[in-house]
Coordinates of C-alpha atoms in Angstrom, one line a residue:
Chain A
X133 CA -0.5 3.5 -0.1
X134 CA 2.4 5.3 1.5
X135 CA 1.6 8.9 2.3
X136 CA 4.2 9.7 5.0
X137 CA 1.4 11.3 7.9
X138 CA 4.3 10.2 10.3
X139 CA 8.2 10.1 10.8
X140 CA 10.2 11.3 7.8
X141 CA 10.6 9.0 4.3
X142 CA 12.8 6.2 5.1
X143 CA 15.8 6.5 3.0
X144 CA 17.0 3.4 1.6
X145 CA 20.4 4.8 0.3
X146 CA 22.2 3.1 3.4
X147 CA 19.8 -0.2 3.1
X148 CA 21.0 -0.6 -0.4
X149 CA 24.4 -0.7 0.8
X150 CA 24.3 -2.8 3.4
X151 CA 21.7 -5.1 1.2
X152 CA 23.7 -5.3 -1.7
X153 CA 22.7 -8.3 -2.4
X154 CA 19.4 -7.0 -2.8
X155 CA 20.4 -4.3 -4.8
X156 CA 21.3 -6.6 -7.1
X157 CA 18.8 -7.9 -7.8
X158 CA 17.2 -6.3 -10.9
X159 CA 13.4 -7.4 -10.2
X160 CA 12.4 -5.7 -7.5
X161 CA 7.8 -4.5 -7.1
X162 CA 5.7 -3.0 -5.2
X163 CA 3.5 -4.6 -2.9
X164 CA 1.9 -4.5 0.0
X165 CA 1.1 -7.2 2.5
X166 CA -1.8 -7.7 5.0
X167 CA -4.3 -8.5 7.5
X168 CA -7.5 -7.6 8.8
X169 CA -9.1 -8.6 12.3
X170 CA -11.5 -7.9 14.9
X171 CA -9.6 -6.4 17.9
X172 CA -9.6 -8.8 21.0
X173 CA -11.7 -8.1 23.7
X174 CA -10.7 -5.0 25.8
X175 CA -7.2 -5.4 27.7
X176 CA -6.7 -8.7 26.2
X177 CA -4.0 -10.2 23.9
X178 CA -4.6 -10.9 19.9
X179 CA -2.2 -12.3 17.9
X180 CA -2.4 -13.2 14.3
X181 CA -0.1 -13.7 11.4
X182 CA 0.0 -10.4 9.2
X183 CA 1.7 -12.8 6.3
X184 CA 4.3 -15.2 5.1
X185 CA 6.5 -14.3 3.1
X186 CA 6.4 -15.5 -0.5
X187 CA 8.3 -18.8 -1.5
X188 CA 10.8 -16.7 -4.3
X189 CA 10.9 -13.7 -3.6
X190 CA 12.9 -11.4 -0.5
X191 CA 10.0 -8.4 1.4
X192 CA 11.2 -5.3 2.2
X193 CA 8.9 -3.4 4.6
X194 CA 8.8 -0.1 4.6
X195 CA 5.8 1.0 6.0
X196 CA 3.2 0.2 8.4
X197 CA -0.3 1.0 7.9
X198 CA -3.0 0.4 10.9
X199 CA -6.5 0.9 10.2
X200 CA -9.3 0.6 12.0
X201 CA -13.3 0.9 11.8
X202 CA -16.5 0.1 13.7
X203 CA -17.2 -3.9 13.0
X204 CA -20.6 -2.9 10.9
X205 CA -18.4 -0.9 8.5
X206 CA -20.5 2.1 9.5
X207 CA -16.9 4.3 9.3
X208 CA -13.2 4.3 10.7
X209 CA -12.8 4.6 14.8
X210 CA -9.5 5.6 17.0
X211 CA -9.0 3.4 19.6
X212 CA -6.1 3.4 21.8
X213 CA -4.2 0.0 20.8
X214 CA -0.6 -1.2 21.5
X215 CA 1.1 -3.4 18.6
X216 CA 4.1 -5.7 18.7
X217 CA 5.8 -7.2 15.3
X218 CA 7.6 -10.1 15.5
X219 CA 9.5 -11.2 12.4
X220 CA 10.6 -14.9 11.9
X221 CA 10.3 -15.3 15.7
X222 CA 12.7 -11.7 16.2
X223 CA 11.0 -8.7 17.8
X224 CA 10.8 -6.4 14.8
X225 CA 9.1 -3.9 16.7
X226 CA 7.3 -3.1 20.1
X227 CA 4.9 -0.6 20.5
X228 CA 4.3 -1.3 24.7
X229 CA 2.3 -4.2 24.6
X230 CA 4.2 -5.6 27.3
X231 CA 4.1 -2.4 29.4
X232 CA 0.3 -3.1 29.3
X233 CA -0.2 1.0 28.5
X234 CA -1.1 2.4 25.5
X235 CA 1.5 3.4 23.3
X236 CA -0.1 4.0 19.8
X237 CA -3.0 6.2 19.8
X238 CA -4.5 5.3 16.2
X239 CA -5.7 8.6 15.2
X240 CA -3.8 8.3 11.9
X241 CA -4.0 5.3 9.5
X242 CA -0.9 6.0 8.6
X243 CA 1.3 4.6 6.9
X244 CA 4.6 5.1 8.8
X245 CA 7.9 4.8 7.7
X246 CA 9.8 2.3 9.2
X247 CA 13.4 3.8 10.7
X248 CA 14.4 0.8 8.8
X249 CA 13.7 -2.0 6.6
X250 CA 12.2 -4.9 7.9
X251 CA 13.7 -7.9 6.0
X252 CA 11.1 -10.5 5.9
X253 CA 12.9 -13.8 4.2
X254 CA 11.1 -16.3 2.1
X255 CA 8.9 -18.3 3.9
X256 CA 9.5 -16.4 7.1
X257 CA 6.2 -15.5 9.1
X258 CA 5.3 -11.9 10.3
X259 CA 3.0 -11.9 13.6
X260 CA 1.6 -8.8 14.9
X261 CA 0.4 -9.2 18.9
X262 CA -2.2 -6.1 19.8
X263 CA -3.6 -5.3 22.4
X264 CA -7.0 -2.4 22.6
X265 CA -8.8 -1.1 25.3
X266 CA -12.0 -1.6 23.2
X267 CA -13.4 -5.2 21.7
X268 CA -14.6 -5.4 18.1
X269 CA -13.1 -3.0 16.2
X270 CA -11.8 -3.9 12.8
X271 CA -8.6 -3.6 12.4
X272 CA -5.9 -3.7 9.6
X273 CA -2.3 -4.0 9.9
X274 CA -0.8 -3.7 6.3
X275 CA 2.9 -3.7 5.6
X276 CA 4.2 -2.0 2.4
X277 CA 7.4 -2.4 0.9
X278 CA 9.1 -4.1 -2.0
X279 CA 9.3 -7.8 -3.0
X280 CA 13.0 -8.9 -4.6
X281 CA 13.6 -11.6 -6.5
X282 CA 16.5 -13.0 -7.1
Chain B
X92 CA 8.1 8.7 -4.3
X93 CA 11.3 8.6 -2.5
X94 CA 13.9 9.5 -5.1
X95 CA 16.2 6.8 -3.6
X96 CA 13.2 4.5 -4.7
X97 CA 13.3 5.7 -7.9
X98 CA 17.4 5.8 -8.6
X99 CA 16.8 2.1 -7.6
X100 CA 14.2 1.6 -10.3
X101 CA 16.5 3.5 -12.9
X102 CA 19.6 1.4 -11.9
X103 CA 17.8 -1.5 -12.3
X104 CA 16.7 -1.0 -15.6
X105 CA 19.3 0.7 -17.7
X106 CA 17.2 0.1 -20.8
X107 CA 15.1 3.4 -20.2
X108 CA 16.8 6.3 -20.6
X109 CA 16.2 8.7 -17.2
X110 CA 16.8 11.9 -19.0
X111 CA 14.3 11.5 -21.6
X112 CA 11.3 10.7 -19.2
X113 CA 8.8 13.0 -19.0
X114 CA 6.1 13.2 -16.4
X115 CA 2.5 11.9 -17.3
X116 CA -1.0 11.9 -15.4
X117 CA -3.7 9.2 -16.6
X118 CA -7.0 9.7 -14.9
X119 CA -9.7 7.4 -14.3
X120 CA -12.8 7.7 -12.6
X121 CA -15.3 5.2 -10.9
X122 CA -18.9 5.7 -11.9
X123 CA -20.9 6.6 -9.0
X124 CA -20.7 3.8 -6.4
X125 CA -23.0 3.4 -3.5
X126 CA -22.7 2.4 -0.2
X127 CA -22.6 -0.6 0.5
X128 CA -21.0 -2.5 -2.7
X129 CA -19.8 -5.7 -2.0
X130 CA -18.4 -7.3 -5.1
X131 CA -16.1 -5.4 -6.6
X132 CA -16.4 -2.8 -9.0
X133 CA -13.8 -2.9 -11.3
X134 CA -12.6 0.5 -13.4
X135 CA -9.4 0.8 -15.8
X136 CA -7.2 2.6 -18.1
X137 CA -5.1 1.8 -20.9
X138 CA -2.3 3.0 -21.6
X139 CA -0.6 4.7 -24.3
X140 CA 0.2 1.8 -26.7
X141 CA 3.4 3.4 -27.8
X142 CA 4.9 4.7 -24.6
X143 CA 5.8 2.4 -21.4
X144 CA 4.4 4.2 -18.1
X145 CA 6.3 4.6 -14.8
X146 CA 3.6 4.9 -12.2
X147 CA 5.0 6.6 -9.2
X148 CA 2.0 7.8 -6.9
X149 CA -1.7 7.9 -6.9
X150 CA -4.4 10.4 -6.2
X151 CA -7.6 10.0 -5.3
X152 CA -11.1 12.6 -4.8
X153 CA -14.6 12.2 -3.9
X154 CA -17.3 13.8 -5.8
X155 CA -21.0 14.1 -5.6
X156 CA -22.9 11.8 -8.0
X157 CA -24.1 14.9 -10.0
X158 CA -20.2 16.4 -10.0
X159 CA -21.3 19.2 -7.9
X160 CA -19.2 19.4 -4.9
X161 CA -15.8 17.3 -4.2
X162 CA -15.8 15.7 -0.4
X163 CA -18.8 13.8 0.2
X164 CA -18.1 11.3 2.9
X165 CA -17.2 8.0 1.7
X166 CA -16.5 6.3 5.0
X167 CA -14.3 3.1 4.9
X168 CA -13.7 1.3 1.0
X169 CA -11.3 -1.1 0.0
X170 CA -9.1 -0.8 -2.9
X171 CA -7.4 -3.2 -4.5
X172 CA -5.0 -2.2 -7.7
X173 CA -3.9 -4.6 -10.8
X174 CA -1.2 -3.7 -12.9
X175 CA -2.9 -6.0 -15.9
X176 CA 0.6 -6.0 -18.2
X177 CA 1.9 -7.9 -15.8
X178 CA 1.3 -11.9 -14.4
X179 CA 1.4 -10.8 -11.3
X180 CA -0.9 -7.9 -9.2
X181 CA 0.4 -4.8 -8.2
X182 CA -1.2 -5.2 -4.6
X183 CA -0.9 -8.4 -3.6
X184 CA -2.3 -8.7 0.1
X185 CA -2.6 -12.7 0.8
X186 CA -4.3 -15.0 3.1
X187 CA -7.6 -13.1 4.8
X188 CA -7.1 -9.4 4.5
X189 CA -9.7 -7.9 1.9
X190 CA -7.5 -5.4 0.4
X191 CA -7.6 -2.1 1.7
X192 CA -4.5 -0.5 0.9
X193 CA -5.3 3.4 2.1
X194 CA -7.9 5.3 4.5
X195 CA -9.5 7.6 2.2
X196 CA -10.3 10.2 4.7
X197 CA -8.9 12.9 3.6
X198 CA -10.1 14.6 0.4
X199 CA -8.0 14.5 -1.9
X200 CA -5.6 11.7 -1.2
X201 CA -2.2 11.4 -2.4
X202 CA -0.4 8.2 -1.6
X203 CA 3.0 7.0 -3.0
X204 CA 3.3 3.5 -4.2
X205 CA 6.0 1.5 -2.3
X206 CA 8.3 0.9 -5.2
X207 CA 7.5 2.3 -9.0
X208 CA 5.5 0.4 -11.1
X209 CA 6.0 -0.4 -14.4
X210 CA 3.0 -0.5 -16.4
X211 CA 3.6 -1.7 -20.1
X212 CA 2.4 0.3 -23.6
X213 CA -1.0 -0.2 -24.1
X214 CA -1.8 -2.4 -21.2
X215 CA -4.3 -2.3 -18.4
X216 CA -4.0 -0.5 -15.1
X217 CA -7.3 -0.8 -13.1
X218 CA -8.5 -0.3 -9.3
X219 CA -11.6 -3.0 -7.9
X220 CA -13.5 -0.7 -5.4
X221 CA -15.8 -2.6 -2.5
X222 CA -17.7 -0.5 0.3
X223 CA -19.5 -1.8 3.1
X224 CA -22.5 0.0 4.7
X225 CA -23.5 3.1 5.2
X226 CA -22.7 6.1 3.8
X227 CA -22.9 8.6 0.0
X228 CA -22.5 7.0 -2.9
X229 CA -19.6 8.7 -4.0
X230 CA -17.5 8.9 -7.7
X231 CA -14.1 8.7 -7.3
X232 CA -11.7 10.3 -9.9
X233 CA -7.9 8.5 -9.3
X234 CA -4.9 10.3 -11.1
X235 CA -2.4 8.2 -11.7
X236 CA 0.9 9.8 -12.1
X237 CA 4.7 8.9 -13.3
X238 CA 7.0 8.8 -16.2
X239 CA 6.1 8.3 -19.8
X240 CA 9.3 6.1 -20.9
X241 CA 10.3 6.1 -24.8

């Protein structure tokens, strides 16, 4: 879901024009795409594959949603976490995982806006790297946006 | 929902008229639903068979199990919606994630969908609801809200 808790609504106005071919494209849904994981242990490096994108259609991400709970489900935790995207082997975006500091404090699930699309091709893999100061928490990363096809 | 999002949606389908759509809320409500659930409880609602639905945003309330008091703590649920009058789900989140698609912490929750959703006249719209352990069984009233196209 895409309740704006942080940043202002992405406007897609200036997306549409520079996508145009996307635009175009008259079947355009909803959708949201995801993964969930145990957090790596604490100061350590995690990275899995969020998702890959579908074989006909074009993703356009528009919000990030991070969610995460104690590993027996017994309710949602705030840990401290740094995140990094990477998109079809392109930084997408870097939330200080490489400073080694804590960047993100995940006291809101979010979602965000992104300050701009993410374009995730057909076939194209999205990774997310994280990195928490605590081990086994559950967490979500979940990507919402809208699937185009051609 | 953005209103970029939805001038998108009405450019790209010409064959409903903007100006006549008027603004509609369906409700549906899970029975009560304890904690944990793992296989998914499924609730739906169908809509009007003469009238196509634009669904723009969703919200969502706890209640007591004897409709007493709205806020009881539901602690972390997964949510997965289907768009039945279509082939393909609404929410479609691949690979290993279990389908959460918002934190419902806050009481009630309003969350945009990513891109407006189409639902046809007379078909299906339904949520599956899983929780894992620990906390009040809970019903959960969802208002689904959009356009009534004619």
């Amino acid at each position: 879901m895409s309740r704006p808790k942080n940043g202002a609504e992405i406007d897609l106005t200036q997306f549409w024009i520079d996508r145009k071919d996307l635009a175009a494209c008259p079947k355009k849904y909803g959708a949201w795409y995801g993964v969930e994981y145990l957090s790596p242990p604490a100061n350590s490096d995690r990275v899995r594959r969020v998702f890959r994108g579908d074989e006909d259609s074009t993703f356009c991400a528009t919000t990030l949603s991070i969610i995460q709970s104690a590993a027996d489900g017994s309710g949602y935790v705030a840990v401290p976490a740094s995140f990094q995207i990477q998109v079809g082997g392109l930084l997408a975006m870097n939330h200080g995982i490489d400073q080694g500091g804590i960047s993100l404090s995940i006291d809101a699930d979010g979602p965000w806006w992104l300050v701009y699309p993410i374009v995730v091709d057909a076939m194209q893999d999205v990774y997310v790297y994280m990195k928490s100061v605590a081990p086994n928490v559950n967490t979500q990363v979940i990507f919402g946006g809208i699937r185009v096809y051609p | 929902m953005s209103m970029t999002l939805l001038q998108q949606w009405w450019r790209d389908h010409p064959e409903y008229d903007a100006k006549n759509a008027q603004q509609k809320t369906y409700g549906l409500s899970v029975v009560p639903i304890a904690s944990p659930t793992v296989v998914p409880k499924l609730a739906t609602t169908k809509i009007d068979p003469e009238a196509d639905f634009l669904l723009t945003d969703i919200e969502m309330q706890f209640i007591t199990t004897d409709n007493a008091t709205y806020g009881p703590d539901p602690g972390p649920m997964n949510l997965k919606f289907q768009n039945f009058s279509q082939s393909r789900a609404l929410m479609n989140i691949p690979l290993d994630a279990i389908g959460v698609v918002m934190q419902a912490d806050s009481n009630p929750y309003i969350g945009q969908l990513p891109y407006p959703e189409l639902i046809k006249a007379g078909g299906l719209f339904g949520v599956y609801v899983t929780r894992p352990a620990g906390h009040d069984t809970v019903r959960i009233y969802f208002a689904l809200t959009g356009f009534e196209l004619w």
